[in-house]
Amino acid sequence: MSRFSRRAFLATVASGALARPSFSNAAGRYLVIDIDKMKFGVSHIELKAGDTVRWRNKDLVRHTATARDGSFDIDLPRGEEGSIYLVTPGKMEVYCRFHPGMIMTLSIVE
Ligand SMILES: [Cu+2]
């Protein structure tokens, strides 16, 4: 099992109006990963605890950004965005539930 727990992330799903969790005053960076042409924009990204990752679906079809360990599952209809705020160091795999070949990894360091 992964070292991530469900509590490790504040996950939010953007549906129409973007949900804004408490990360607005986080000191970390804010990184955007575009999804297009059936791929995540990066296959691997290294982050720090306190960073926020935002996925943007620029593709023509619906995708998800889903943690392999179930920590989060962000539904991303066409044109939608969704973010997670990373708090726990570790490595995890993210995939798309609709297209299991779409995979990327996040490494969160202290
Ligand atoms: Cu997909």
PDB file of C-alpha atoms and ligand atoms in Angstrom:
ATOM      1  CA  MET A   1       0.000   0.000   0.000  1.00  0.00           C
ATOM      2  CA  SER A   2       1.031   3.533  -0.570  1.00  0.00           C
ATOM      3  CA  ARG A   3       2.100   5.812   2.199  1.00  0.00           C
ATOM      4  CA  PHE A   4      -0.637   8.198   1.190  1.00  0.00           C
ATOM      5  CA  SER A   5      -3.848   8.207   3.083  1.00  0.00           C
ATOM      6  CA  ARG A   6      -7.105   9.728   2.036  1.00  0.00           C
ATOM      7  CA  ARG A   7      -6.459  12.523   4.489  1.00  0.00           C
ATOM      8  CA  ALA A   8      -3.181  13.323   2.833  1.00  0.00           C
ATOM      9  CA  PHE A   9      -4.863  15.423   0.211  1.00  0.00           C
ATOM     10  CA  LEU A  10      -7.435  18.104   0.081  1.00  0.00           C
ATOM     11  CA  ALA A  11      -8.985  17.214  -3.203  1.00  0.00           C
ATOM     12  CA  THR A  12     -11.414  19.362  -5.039  1.00  0.00           C
ATOM     13  CA  VAL A  13     -13.245  18.866  -8.264  1.00  0.00           C
ATOM     14  CA  ALA A  14     -14.003  21.717 -10.545  1.00  0.00           C
ATOM     15  CA  SER A  15     -17.474  21.518 -11.936  1.00  0.00           C
ATOM     16  CA  GLY A  16     -18.539  24.728 -13.537  1.00  0.00           C
ATOM     17  CA  ALA A  17     -17.469  27.149 -10.851  1.00  0.00           C
ATOM     18  CA  LEU A  18     -14.097  26.148  -9.494  1.00  0.00           C
ATOM     19  CA  ALA A  19     -14.093  24.988  -5.932  1.00  0.00           C
ATOM     20  CA  ARG A  20     -11.533  26.829  -3.844  1.00  0.00           C
ATOM     21  CA  PRO A  21     -10.195  24.933  -0.899  1.00  0.00           C
ATOM     22  CA  SER A  22      -7.964  26.463   1.735  1.00  0.00           C
ATOM     23  CA  PHE A  23      -4.837  26.393  -0.379  1.00  0.00           C
ATOM     24  CA  SER A  24      -5.090  29.997  -1.452  1.00  0.00           C
ATOM     25  CA  ASN A  25      -2.780  31.048   1.353  1.00  0.00           C
ATOM     26  CA  ALA A  26      -0.448  28.100   0.975  1.00  0.00           C
ATOM     27  CA  ALA A  27       3.160  29.067   0.607  1.00  0.00           C
ATOM     28  CA  GLY A  28       3.804  26.461  -2.043  1.00  0.00           C
ATOM     29  CA  ARG A  29       3.904  26.683  -5.790  1.00  0.00           C
ATOM     30  CA  TYR A  30       0.992  26.275  -8.118  1.00  0.00           C
ATOM     31  CA  LEU A  31       1.602  23.939 -11.021  1.00  0.00           C
ATOM     32  CA  VAL A  32      -0.687  23.360 -13.951  1.00  0.00           C
ATOM     33  CA  ILE A  33      -0.693  20.147 -15.946  1.00  0.00           C
ATOM     34  CA  ASP A  34      -2.598  20.239 -19.195  1.00  0.00           C
ATOM     35  CA  ILE A  35      -4.261  17.147 -20.551  1.00  0.00           C
ATOM     36  CA  ASP A  36      -4.426  17.017 -24.320  1.00  0.00           C
ATOM     37  CA  LYS A  37      -4.374  14.420 -27.085  1.00  0.00           C
ATOM     38  CA  MET A  38      -5.019  11.595 -24.641  1.00  0.00           C
ATOM     39  CA  LYS A  39      -1.966  12.403 -22.529  1.00  0.00           C
ATOM     40  CA  PHE A  40      -0.979  14.164 -19.354  1.00  0.00           C
ATOM     41  CA  GLY A  41       1.296  17.051 -20.211  1.00  0.00           C
ATOM     42  CA  VAL A  42       4.087  15.542 -18.134  1.00  0.00           C
ATOM     43  CA  SER A  43       4.776  11.913 -17.334  1.00  0.00           C
ATOM     44  CA  HIS A  44       6.533  12.729 -14.089  1.00  0.00           C
ATOM     45  CA  ILE A  45       6.656  15.778 -11.872  1.00  0.00           C
ATOM     46  CA  GLU A  46       8.538  16.464  -8.672  1.00  0.00           C
ATOM     47  CA  LEU A  47       6.820  18.648  -6.139  1.00  0.00           C
ATOM     48  CA  LYS A  48       7.111  19.855  -2.612  1.00  0.00           C
ATOM     49  CA  ALA A  49       4.663  19.422   0.191  1.00  0.00           C
ATOM     50  CA  GLY A  50       2.607  22.607   0.144  1.00  0.00           C
ATOM     51  CA  ASP A  51       2.419  22.803  -3.632  1.00  0.00           C
ATOM     52  CA  THR A  52      -0.843  22.720  -5.498  1.00  0.00           C
ATOM     53  CA  VAL A  53      -1.295  20.769  -8.712  1.00  0.00           C
ATOM     54  CA  ARG A  54      -4.027  21.684 -11.098  1.00  0.00           C
ATOM     55  CA  TRP A  55      -5.073  19.539 -14.044  1.00  0.00           C
ATOM     56  CA  ARG A  56      -6.731  21.228 -17.010  1.00  0.00           C
ATOM     57  CA  ASN A  57      -8.538  19.151 -19.570  1.00  0.00           C
ATOM     58  CA  LYS A  58      -7.878  20.723 -22.951  1.00  0.00           C
ATOM     59  CA  ASP A  59      -8.769  17.563 -24.796  1.00  0.00           C
ATOM     60  CA  LEU A  60     -11.905  16.797 -26.755  1.00  0.00           C
ATOM     61  CA  VAL A  61     -12.983  14.019 -24.417  1.00  0.00           C
ATOM     62  CA  ARG A  62     -13.576  13.522 -20.729  1.00  0.00           C
ATOM     63  CA  HIS A  63     -10.693  12.437 -18.493  1.00  0.00           C
ATOM     64  CA  THR A  64      -9.916  11.997 -14.825  1.00  0.00           C
ATOM     65  CA  ALA A  65      -6.860  12.521 -12.660  1.00  0.00           C
ATOM     66  CA  THR A  66      -7.171   9.579 -10.318  1.00  0.00           C
ATOM     67  CA  ALA A  67      -4.717   8.530  -7.642  1.00  0.00           C
ATOM     68  CA  ARG A  68      -3.841   4.857  -7.869  1.00  0.00           C
ATOM     69  CA  ASP A  69      -4.192   4.570  -4.114  1.00  0.00           C
ATOM     70  CA  GLY A  70      -7.600   6.232  -4.072  1.00  0.00           C
ATOM     71  CA  SER A  71      -6.435   9.438  -2.386  1.00  0.00           C
ATOM     72  CA  PHE A  72      -8.266  11.532  -4.952  1.00  0.00           C
ATOM     73  CA  ASP A  73     -10.320  11.162  -8.075  1.00  0.00           C
ATOM     74  CA  ILE A  74     -10.787  14.328 -10.055  1.00  0.00           C
ATOM     75  CA  ASP A  75     -13.392  14.142 -12.780  1.00  0.00           C
ATOM     76  CA  LEU A  76     -12.447  16.328 -15.716  1.00  0.00           C
ATOM     77  CA  PRO A  77     -15.096  16.766 -18.355  1.00  0.00           C
ATOM     78  CA  ARG A  78     -13.943  18.591 -21.426  1.00  0.00           C
ATOM     79  CA  GLY A  79     -12.773  22.081 -20.532  1.00  0.00           C
ATOM     80  CA  GLU A  80     -12.797  21.491 -16.784  1.00  0.00           C
ATOM     81  CA  GLU A  81     -10.038  21.876 -14.195  1.00  0.00           C
ATOM     82  CA  GLY A  82      -9.389  20.450 -10.774  1.00  0.00           C
ATOM     83  CA  SER A  83      -6.714  20.788  -8.117  1.00  0.00           C
ATOM     84  CA  ILE A  84      -5.133  19.004  -5.230  1.00  0.00           C
ATOM     85  CA  TYR A  85      -3.064  20.444  -2.450  1.00  0.00           C
ATOM     86  CA  LEU A  86      -0.148  18.195  -1.592  1.00  0.00           C
ATOM     87  CA  VAL A  87       0.772  17.773   2.030  1.00  0.00           C
ATOM     88  CA  THR A  88       2.415  14.400   2.438  1.00  0.00           C
ATOM     89  CA  PRO A  89       5.784  13.442   0.961  1.00  0.00           C
ATOM     90  CA  GLY A  90       5.886  10.317  -1.137  1.00  0.00           C
ATOM     91  CA  LYS A  91       5.460   9.024  -4.647  1.00  0.00           C
ATOM     92  CA  MET A  92       2.226   8.157  -6.312  1.00  0.00           C
ATOM     93  CA  GLU A  93       0.800   7.200  -9.642  1.00  0.00           C
ATOM     94  CA  VAL A  94      -2.044   9.098 -11.249  1.00  0.00           C
ATOM     95  CA  TYR A  95      -4.090   7.669 -14.101  1.00  0.00           C
ATOM     96  CA  CYS A  96      -7.244   8.291 -16.068  1.00  0.00           C
ATOM     97  CA  ARG A  97     -10.147   5.994 -15.240  1.00  0.00           C
ATOM     98  CA  PHE A  98     -11.419   6.161 -18.802  1.00  0.00           C
ATOM     99  CA  HIS A  99      -8.060   5.593 -20.458  1.00  0.00           C
ATOM    100  CA  PRO A 100      -5.893   3.381 -18.244  1.00  0.00           C
ATOM    101  CA  GLY A 101      -2.914   3.942 -20.512  1.00  0.00           C
ATOM    102  CA  MET A 102      -2.809   7.564 -19.371  1.00  0.00           C
ATOM    103  CA  ILE A 103      -0.415   7.488 -16.453  1.00  0.00           C
ATOM    104  CA  MET A 104       1.810   9.975 -14.692  1.00  0.00           C
ATOM    105  CA  THR A 105       3.666  10.009 -11.405  1.00  0.00           C
ATOM    106  CA  LEU A 106       3.943  12.620  -8.704  1.00  0.00           C
ATOM    107  CA  SER A 107       6.903  12.718  -6.350  1.00  0.00           C
ATOM    108  CA  ILE A 108       6.319  14.907  -3.341  1.00  0.00           C
ATOM    109  CA  VAL A 109       9.407  15.781  -1.339  1.00  0.00           C
ATOM    110  CA  GLU A 110       9.585  17.558   1.997  1.00  0.00           C
TER     111      GLU A 110
HETATM  112 CU    CU B   1      -8.626   9.908 -20.158  1.00  0.00          CU
END
